[in-house]
Amino acid sequence: MSDLIIKMSDVDFSYGEIKVLDSFSMEVYKEEVFIIAGANESGKSSVLKLCAGLLEPSRGRITLQGIDLSESTEPEIRKLRLGIGYLFQHPALISNMTIYDNVALPLRYHTDLSVDDIKKKVEEKLELLGIIKESKVFPSVLSYNKRRLAGIARAIIMDPEILIFDEPAAGLDPVGYRTVIAFIKKLKNDLRKTMLITVNSATGAMAFGDRVGIIKDGRFILSGKTEDLKKSEDPYVKGLFF
């Protein structure tokens, strides 16, 4: 089996008459952390949704673990998604469910695990992210930091091999930022997950990325190792360091 996990080839995507991606291409390999960095409204989130089969391109080809999404049925795409942990830009927690129930939901819906086994897995993830004490409360009671951490716990609860995180540290205070960065490093170094992550700060990309693509006007204007970022003289790239 190829080490190529995600591939986008000459993909175009538009929202109505607004072109978001223009002949966009990208490759993500097994156990690497690939970062997409760019300003707001640069198309980062659209790339992630296309890779997860949540959107369809108007042109081009997208493969996930060697499977062409354009040639797959909706049930086949749903099955593929079970191997992906997806964190939206906003936590997207269900407001009338406790944090525990939000995190447990994928296990209840997609597995035959017993109540005790679900409890063990959920508590393990909440403990890892430092929010076990908040398991019985509703999202509205929590700070944004902790809602974000709960969203990450839900994204990883199925132990997926592929993680797609949309700006996981955005809007967090310094404590929350350090917690998320440390956890992503654990996913990378200890659990060897394949990760596709968007950031709006190149400084964030330097913190945990193996490779980075700088997106502007629907295309990568720079793609390579994260340490190459600081060598760029492009004003747009320099402006992403803050």
PDB file of C-alpha atoms in Angstrom:
ATOM      1  CA  MET A   1       0.000   0.000   0.000  1.00  0.00           C
ATOM      2  CA  SER A   2       1.305   3.452  -0.944  1.00  0.00           C
ATOM      3  CA  ASP A   3       2.408   5.901   1.729  1.00  0.00           C
ATOM      4  CA  LEU A   4       0.430   8.565  -0.146  1.00  0.00           C
ATOM      5  CA  ILE A   5      -2.666   9.187   1.976  1.00  0.00           C
ATOM      6  CA  ILE A   6      -4.289  12.291   0.438  1.00  0.00           C
ATOM      7  CA  LYS A   7      -3.815  13.597  -3.096  1.00  0.00           C
ATOM      8  CA  MET A   8      -5.483  16.563  -4.794  1.00  0.00           C
ATOM      9  CA  SER A   9      -4.717  17.051  -8.490  1.00  0.00           C
ATOM     10  CA  ASP A  10      -5.602  20.263 -10.365  1.00  0.00           C
ATOM     11  CA  VAL A  11      -8.704  20.875  -8.267  1.00  0.00           C
ATOM     12  CA  ASP A  12     -11.014  23.805  -8.951  1.00  0.00           C
ATOM     13  CA  PHE A  13     -13.688  24.774  -6.453  1.00  0.00           C
ATOM     14  CA  SER A  14     -16.121  27.681  -6.319  1.00  0.00           C
ATOM     15  CA  TYR A  15     -18.866  28.998  -4.087  1.00  0.00           C
ATOM     16  CA  GLY A  16     -21.335  30.256  -6.670  1.00  0.00           C
ATOM     17  CA  GLU A  17     -19.402  32.679  -8.855  1.00  0.00           C
ATOM     18  CA  ILE A  18     -16.559  33.066  -6.350  1.00  0.00           C
ATOM     19  CA  LYS A  19     -13.598  30.884  -7.271  1.00  0.00           C
ATOM     20  CA  VAL A  20     -11.929  29.542  -4.135  1.00  0.00           C
ATOM     21  CA  LEU A  21      -9.393  27.024  -5.487  1.00  0.00           C
ATOM     22  CA  ASP A  22      -7.651  27.259  -8.847  1.00  0.00           C
ATOM     23  CA  SER A  23      -5.860  24.154 -10.170  1.00  0.00           C
ATOM     24  CA  PHE A  24      -4.976  23.281  -6.579  1.00  0.00           C
ATOM     25  CA  SER A  25      -2.691  20.286  -5.995  1.00  0.00           C
ATOM     26  CA  MET A  26      -1.421  18.726  -2.772  1.00  0.00           C
ATOM     27  CA  GLU A  27      -0.009  15.454  -1.439  1.00  0.00           C
ATOM     28  CA  VAL A  28      -0.011  14.247   2.173  1.00  0.00           C
ATOM     29  CA  TYR A  29       1.963  11.168   3.178  1.00  0.00           C
ATOM     30  CA  LYS A  30       1.553   8.598   5.928  1.00  0.00           C
ATOM     31  CA  GLU A  31       2.513   9.767   9.428  1.00  0.00           C
ATOM     32  CA  GLU A  32       3.385  13.299   8.339  1.00  0.00           C
ATOM     33  CA  VAL A  33       1.926  16.552   9.603  1.00  0.00           C
ATOM     34  CA  PHE A  34       1.108  18.738   6.625  1.00  0.00           C
ATOM     35  CA  ILE A  35       0.190  22.328   7.396  1.00  0.00           C
ATOM     36  CA  ILE A  36      -1.835  24.653   5.196  1.00  0.00           C
ATOM     37  CA  ALA A  37      -1.113  28.243   6.224  1.00  0.00           C
ATOM     38  CA  GLY A  38      -2.821  31.316   4.868  1.00  0.00           C
ATOM     39  CA  ALA A  39      -4.883  34.377   5.587  1.00  0.00           C
ATOM     40  CA  ASN A  40      -8.602  34.223   6.340  1.00  0.00           C
ATOM     41  CA  GLU A  41     -10.776  33.464   3.296  1.00  0.00           C
ATOM     42  CA  SER A  42      -7.794  31.973   1.451  1.00  0.00           C
ATOM     43  CA  GLY A  43      -9.517  28.630   0.870  1.00  0.00           C
ATOM     44  CA  LYS A  44      -7.943  26.616   3.694  1.00  0.00           C
ATOM     45  CA  SER A  45     -11.196  25.252   5.134  1.00  0.00           C
ATOM     46  CA  SER A  46     -12.484  24.336   1.671  1.00  0.00           C
ATOM     47  CA  VAL A  47      -9.409  22.160   1.088  1.00  0.00           C
ATOM     48  CA  LEU A  48     -10.124  20.209   4.268  1.00  0.00           C
ATOM     49  CA  LYS A  49     -13.809  19.686   3.440  1.00  0.00           C
ATOM     50  CA  LEU A  50     -12.937  18.527  -0.066  1.00  0.00           C
ATOM     51  CA  CYS A  51     -10.433  16.000   1.316  1.00  0.00           C
ATOM     52  CA  ALA A  52     -13.100  14.601   3.656  1.00  0.00           C
ATOM     53  CA  GLY A  53     -15.690  14.355   0.883  1.00  0.00           C
ATOM     54  CA  LEU A  54     -17.876  17.032   2.470  1.00  0.00           C
ATOM     55  CA  LEU A  55     -17.648  19.143  -0.695  1.00  0.00           C
ATOM     56  CA  GLU A  56     -17.242  18.202  -4.346  1.00  0.00           C
ATOM     57  CA  PRO A  57     -14.773  19.910  -6.706  1.00  0.00           C
ATOM     58  CA  SER A  58     -15.923  21.404  -9.980  1.00  0.00           C
ATOM     59  CA  ARG A  59     -12.803  19.996 -11.642  1.00  0.00           C
ATOM     60  CA  GLY A  60      -9.864  17.795 -10.731  1.00  0.00           C
ATOM     61  CA  ARG A  61      -9.273  14.598  -8.798  1.00  0.00           C
ATOM     62  CA  ILE A  62      -9.087  13.846  -5.079  1.00  0.00           C
ATOM     63  CA  THR A  63      -7.961  10.495  -3.709  1.00  0.00           C
ATOM     64  CA  LEU A  64      -8.061   9.374  -0.093  1.00  0.00           C
ATOM     65  CA  GLN A  65      -5.946   6.315   0.708  1.00  0.00           C
ATOM     66  CA  GLY A  66      -5.860   5.534  -3.018  1.00  0.00           C
ATOM     67  CA  ILE A  67      -9.625   5.764  -3.477  1.00  0.00           C
ATOM     68  CA  ASP A  68     -10.940   8.320  -5.973  1.00  0.00           C
ATOM     69  CA  LEU A  69     -13.711  10.253  -4.236  1.00  0.00           C
ATOM     70  CA  SER A  70     -15.347  11.230  -7.533  1.00  0.00           C
ATOM     71  CA  GLU A  71     -15.847   7.557  -8.363  1.00  0.00           C
ATOM     72  CA  SER A  72     -17.147   6.616  -4.902  1.00  0.00           C
ATOM     73  CA  THR A  73     -20.749   6.363  -3.779  1.00  0.00           C
ATOM     74  CA  GLU A  74     -22.009   8.308  -0.763  1.00  0.00           C
ATOM     75  CA  PRO A  75     -22.052   5.136   1.429  1.00  0.00           C
ATOM     76  CA  GLU A  76     -18.439   4.436   0.390  1.00  0.00           C
ATOM     77  CA  ILE A  77     -17.411   7.995   1.275  1.00  0.00           C
ATOM     78  CA  ARG A  78     -19.180   7.751   4.631  1.00  0.00           C
ATOM     79  CA  LYS A  79     -17.217   4.564   5.352  1.00  0.00           C
ATOM     80  CA  LEU A  80     -13.958   6.330   4.458  1.00  0.00           C
ATOM     81  CA  ARG A  81     -14.855   9.165   6.829  1.00  0.00           C
ATOM     82  CA  LEU A  82     -14.879   6.713   9.760  1.00  0.00           C
ATOM     83  CA  GLY A  83     -11.103   6.650   9.408  1.00  0.00           C
ATOM     84  CA  ILE A  84     -10.879  10.438   9.694  1.00  0.00           C
ATOM     85  CA  GLY A  85     -11.027  12.571  12.823  1.00  0.00           C
ATOM     86  CA  TYR A  86     -12.343  15.987  11.774  1.00  0.00           C
ATOM     87  CA  LEU A  87     -12.169  19.136  13.879  1.00  0.00           C
ATOM     88  CA  PHE A  88     -14.192  22.020  12.490  1.00  0.00           C
ATOM     89  CA  GLN A  89     -13.077  25.631  12.873  1.00  0.00           C
ATOM     90  CA  HIS A  90     -15.741  26.024  15.568  1.00  0.00           C
ATOM     91  CA  PRO A  91     -16.200  23.242  18.164  1.00  0.00           C
ATOM     92  CA  ALA A  92     -19.638  22.291  16.730  1.00  0.00           C
ATOM     93  CA  LEU A  93     -20.705  20.552  19.929  1.00  0.00           C
ATOM     94  CA  ILE A  94     -24.354  19.591  20.414  1.00  0.00           C
ATOM     95  CA  SER A  95     -25.692  22.103  22.913  1.00  0.00           C
ATOM     96  CA  ASN A  96     -28.234  19.876  24.674  1.00  0.00           C
ATOM     97  CA  MET A  97     -25.738  17.062  25.304  1.00  0.00           C
ATOM     98  CA  THR A  98     -23.098  16.925  28.018  1.00  0.00           C
ATOM     99  CA  ILE A  99     -19.426  16.953  27.085  1.00  0.00           C
ATOM    100  CA  TYR A 100     -19.288  13.228  27.855  1.00  0.00           C
ATOM    101  CA  ASP A 101     -22.220  12.491  25.534  1.00  0.00           C
ATOM    102  CA  ASN A 102     -20.808  14.696  22.775  1.00  0.00           C
ATOM    103  CA  VAL A 103     -17.544  12.774  22.812  1.00  0.00           C
ATOM    104  CA  ALA A 104     -19.251   9.382  23.165  1.00  0.00           C
ATOM    105  CA  LEU A 105     -21.656   9.990  20.263  1.00  0.00           C
ATOM    106  CA  PRO A 106     -19.471   8.577  17.425  1.00  0.00           C
ATOM    107  CA  LEU A 107     -18.809   5.401  19.439  1.00  0.00           C
ATOM    108  CA  ARG A 108     -22.508   4.911  20.151  1.00  0.00           C
ATOM    109  CA  TYR A 109     -23.448   5.520  16.534  1.00  0.00           C
ATOM    110  CA  HIS A 110     -20.689   3.671  14.681  1.00  0.00           C
ATOM    111  CA  THR A 111     -19.560   0.834  16.988  1.00  0.00           C
ATOM    112  CA  ASP A 112     -20.968  -2.056  19.017  1.00  0.00           C
ATOM    113  CA  LEU A 113     -18.892  -1.275  22.093  1.00  0.00           C
ATOM    114  CA  SER A 114     -20.425  -1.889  25.487  1.00  0.00           C
ATOM    115  CA  VAL A 115     -21.390   0.974  27.798  1.00  0.00           C
ATOM    116  CA  ASP A 116     -18.361   0.211  29.972  1.00  0.00           C
ATOM    117  CA  ASP A 117     -15.961   0.176  27.018  1.00  0.00           C
ATOM    118  CA  ILE A 118     -17.362   3.473  25.738  1.00  0.00           C
ATOM    119  CA  LYS A 119     -16.974   4.982  29.206  1.00  0.00           C
ATOM    120  CA  LYS A 120     -13.357   3.845  29.366  1.00  0.00           C
ATOM    121  CA  LYS A 121     -12.481   5.329  25.959  1.00  0.00           C
ATOM    122  CA  VAL A 122     -14.271   8.626  26.539  1.00  0.00           C
ATOM    123  CA  GLU A 123     -12.727   9.156  29.956  1.00  0.00           C
ATOM    124  CA  GLU A 124      -9.291   8.315  28.560  1.00  0.00           C
ATOM    125  CA  LYS A 125      -9.583  11.027  25.902  1.00  0.00           C
ATOM    126  CA  LEU A 126     -11.017  13.604  28.298  1.00  0.00           C
ATOM    127  CA  GLU A 127      -8.204  12.860  30.731  1.00  0.00           C
ATOM    128  CA  LEU A 128      -5.604  13.282  27.986  1.00  0.00           C
ATOM    129  CA  LEU A 129      -6.975  16.729  27.208  1.00  0.00           C
ATOM    130  CA  GLY A 130      -7.396  17.772  30.831  1.00  0.00           C
ATOM    131  CA  ILE A 131     -11.184  18.133  30.813  1.00  0.00           C
ATOM    132  CA  ILE A 132     -12.320  15.019  32.664  1.00  0.00           C
ATOM    133  CA  LYS A 133     -13.852  17.171  35.432  1.00  0.00           C
ATOM    134  CA  GLU A 134     -16.094  18.868  32.867  1.00  0.00           C
ATOM    135  CA  SER A 135     -17.553  15.632  31.484  1.00  0.00           C
ATOM    136  CA  LYS A 136     -21.017  16.101  33.002  1.00  0.00           C
ATOM    137  CA  VAL A 137     -21.596  19.725  32.052  1.00  0.00           C
ATOM    138  CA  PHE A 138     -23.119  21.238  28.906  1.00  0.00           C
ATOM    139  CA  PRO A 139     -21.022  23.113  26.330  1.00  0.00           C
ATOM    140  CA  SER A 140     -22.565  26.491  27.139  1.00  0.00           C
ATOM    141  CA  VAL A 141     -21.092  26.330  30.655  1.00  0.00           C
ATOM    142  CA  LEU A 142     -17.520  25.944  29.398  1.00  0.00           C
ATOM    143  CA  SER A 143     -14.964  28.465  28.235  1.00  0.00           C
ATOM    144  CA  TYR A 144     -14.073  28.512  24.540  1.00  0.00           C
ATOM    145  CA  ASN A 145     -10.769  26.829  25.448  1.00  0.00           C
ATOM    146  CA  LYS A 146     -12.484  23.824  26.959  1.00  0.00           C
ATOM    147  CA  ARG A 147     -15.119  23.566  24.215  1.00  0.00           C
ATOM    148  CA  ARG A 148     -12.263  23.445  21.723  1.00  0.00           C
ATOM    149  CA  LEU A 149     -10.564  20.679  23.709  1.00  0.00           C
ATOM    150  CA  ALA A 150     -13.848  18.752  23.809  1.00  0.00           C
ATOM    151  CA  GLY A 151     -14.070  19.076  20.035  1.00  0.00           C
ATOM    152  CA  ILE A 152     -10.603  17.565  19.714  1.00  0.00           C
ATOM    153  CA  ALA A 153     -11.568  14.725  22.073  1.00  0.00           C
ATOM    154  CA  ARG A 154     -14.562  13.921  19.872  1.00  0.00           C
ATOM    155  CA  ALA A 155     -12.417  14.080  16.719  1.00  0.00           C
ATOM    156  CA  ILE A 156      -9.998  11.445  18.051  1.00  0.00           C
ATOM    157  CA  ILE A 157     -12.464   9.197  19.905  1.00  0.00           C
ATOM    158  CA  MET A 158     -12.598   6.604  17.111  1.00  0.00           C
ATOM    159  CA  ASP A 159      -8.772   6.425  17.091  1.00  0.00           C
ATOM    160  CA  PRO A 160      -8.622   7.390  13.404  1.00  0.00           C
ATOM    161  CA  GLU A 161      -5.404   7.136  11.432  1.00  0.00           C
ATOM    162  CA  ILE A 162      -6.044  10.465   9.678  1.00  0.00           C
ATOM    163  CA  LEU A 163      -6.731  13.711  11.527  1.00  0.00           C
ATOM    164  CA  ILE A 164      -8.006  16.844   9.805  1.00  0.00           C
ATOM    165  CA  PHE A 165      -7.944  19.898  12.068  1.00  0.00           C
ATOM    166  CA  ASP A 166      -9.197  23.325  10.982  1.00  0.00           C
ATOM    167  CA  GLU A 167      -7.215  25.953  12.930  1.00  0.00           C
ATOM    168  CA  PRO A 168      -7.129  23.883  16.159  1.00  0.00           C
ATOM    169  CA  ALA A 169      -5.454  26.604  18.244  1.00  0.00           C
ATOM    170  CA  ALA A 170      -7.353  29.613  16.884  1.00  0.00           C
ATOM    171  CA  GLY A 171      -8.910  31.884  19.496  1.00  0.00           C
ATOM    172  CA  LEU A 172      -7.333  30.124  22.476  1.00  0.00           C
ATOM    173  CA  ASP A 173      -5.683  31.889  25.377  1.00  0.00           C
ATOM    174  CA  PRO A 174      -1.987  31.092  26.045  1.00  0.00           C
ATOM    175  CA  VAL A 175      -2.806  28.153  28.342  1.00  0.00           C
ATOM    176  CA  GLY A 176      -5.215  26.620  25.830  1.00  0.00           C
ATOM    177  CA  TYR A 177      -2.754  27.214  22.989  1.00  0.00           C
ATOM    178  CA  ARG A 178       0.039  25.399  24.814  1.00  0.00           C
ATOM    179  CA  THR A 179      -2.297  22.505  25.669  1.00  0.00           C
ATOM    180  CA  VAL A 180      -3.368  22.043  22.043  1.00  0.00           C
ATOM    181  CA  ILE A 181       0.163  22.351  20.645  1.00  0.00           C
ATOM    182  CA  ALA A 182       1.470  19.810  23.170  1.00  0.00           C
ATOM    183  CA  PHE A 183      -1.340  17.402  22.306  1.00  0.00           C
ATOM    184  CA  ILE A 184      -0.739  17.687  18.561  1.00  0.00           C
ATOM    185  CA  LYS A 185       2.931  16.934  19.184  1.00  0.00           C
ATOM    186  CA  LYS A 186       1.873  13.840  21.138  1.00  0.00           C
ATOM    187  CA  LEU A 187      -0.353  12.710  18.264  1.00  0.00           C
ATOM    188  CA  LYS A 188       2.588  13.207  15.933  1.00  0.00           C
ATOM    189  CA  ASN A 189       5.478  11.797  17.930  1.00  0.00           C
ATOM    190  CA  ASP A 190       3.865   9.096  20.074  1.00  0.00           C
ATOM    191  CA  LEU A 191       0.822   7.980  18.079  1.00  0.00           C
ATOM    192  CA  ARG A 192       2.253   8.620  14.581  1.00  0.00           C
ATOM    193  CA  LYS A 193      -0.972  10.022  13.164  1.00  0.00           C
ATOM    194  CA  THR A 194      -1.239  11.448   9.665  1.00  0.00           C
ATOM    195  CA  MET A 195      -2.441  15.027  10.060  1.00  0.00           C
ATOM    196  CA  LEU A 196      -3.667  17.767   7.751  1.00  0.00           C
ATOM    197  CA  ILE A 197      -3.960  21.015   9.704  1.00  0.00           C
ATOM    198  CA  THR A 198      -4.797  24.596   8.763  1.00  0.00           C
ATOM    199  CA  VAL A 199      -3.335  27.617  10.553  1.00  0.00           C
ATOM    200  CA  ASN A 200      -3.443  31.353   9.923  1.00  0.00           C
ATOM    201  CA  SER A 201      -0.034  31.912  11.497  1.00  0.00           C
ATOM    202  CA  ALA A 202       3.180  30.574  10.046  1.00  0.00           C
ATOM    203  CA  THR A 203       4.496  30.611  13.618  1.00  0.00           C
ATOM    204  CA  GLY A 204       1.911  27.915  14.391  1.00  0.00           C
ATOM    205  CA  ALA A 205       3.067  25.875  11.414  1.00  0.00           C
ATOM    206  CA  MET A 206       6.633  25.949  12.719  1.00  0.00           C
ATOM    207  CA  ALA A 207       5.462  24.531  16.058  1.00  0.00           C
ATOM    208  CA  PHE A 208       4.456  21.081  14.815  1.00  0.00           C
ATOM    209  CA  GLY A 209       4.528  20.760  11.016  1.00  0.00           C
ATOM    210  CA  ASP A 210       6.728  18.544   8.850  1.00  0.00           C
ATOM    211  CA  ARG A 211       5.787  20.268   5.600  1.00  0.00           C
ATOM    212  CA  VAL A 212       3.783  23.375   4.866  1.00  0.00           C
ATOM    213  CA  GLY A 213       1.893  24.851   1.959  1.00  0.00           C
ATOM    214  CA  ILE A 214       1.249  28.602   1.907  1.00  0.00           C
ATOM    215  CA  ILE A 215      -2.071  29.210   0.165  1.00  0.00           C
ATOM    216  CA  LYS A 216      -3.005  32.414  -1.641  1.00  0.00           C
ATOM    217  CA  ASP A 217      -5.577  33.042  -4.379  1.00  0.00           C
ATOM    218  CA  GLY A 218      -6.545  29.367  -4.400  1.00  0.00           C
ATOM    219  CA  ARG A 219      -3.057  27.970  -4.965  1.00  0.00           C
ATOM    220  CA  PHE A 220       0.117  27.192  -3.058  1.00  0.00           C
ATOM    221  CA  ILE A 221       2.673  29.949  -3.533  1.00  0.00           C
ATOM    222  CA  LEU A 222       5.190  28.052  -1.407  1.00  0.00           C
ATOM    223  CA  SER A 223       5.337  24.388  -0.464  1.00  0.00           C
ATOM    224  CA  GLY A 224       8.103  22.617   1.374  1.00  0.00           C
ATOM    225  CA  LYS A 225       9.628  21.919   4.754  1.00  0.00           C
ATOM    226  CA  THR A 226       8.493  24.161   7.589  1.00  0.00           C
ATOM    227  CA  GLU A 227      12.023  25.411   8.248  1.00  0.00           C
ATOM    228  CA  ASP A 228      12.036  26.918   4.745  1.00  0.00           C
ATOM    229  CA  LEU A 229       9.292  29.370   5.747  1.00  0.00           C
ATOM    230  CA  LYS A 230      11.597  31.846   7.427  1.00  0.00           C
ATOM    231  CA  LYS A 231      13.867  31.896   4.374  1.00  0.00           C
ATOM    232  CA  SER A 232      11.085  33.269   2.178  1.00  0.00           C
ATOM    233  CA  GLU A 233      11.247  36.908   1.137  1.00  0.00           C
ATOM    234  CA  ASP A 234       7.637  36.927  -0.062  1.00  0.00           C
ATOM    235  CA  PRO A 235       5.749  39.719   1.777  1.00  0.00           C
ATOM    236  CA  TYR A 236       2.618  37.540   2.087  1.00  0.00           C
ATOM    237  CA  VAL A 237       4.591  34.732   3.727  1.00  0.00           C
ATOM    238  CA  LYS A 238       6.359  37.178   6.051  1.00  0.00           C
ATOM    239  CA  GLY A 239       2.996  38.628   7.017  1.00  0.00           C
ATOM    240  CA  LEU A 240       1.880  35.234   8.333  1.00  0.00           C
ATOM    241  CA  PHE A 241       4.428  35.378  11.154  1.00  0.00           C
ATOM    242  CA  PHE A 242       2.834  36.914  14.237  1.00  0.00           C
TER     243      PHE A 242
END
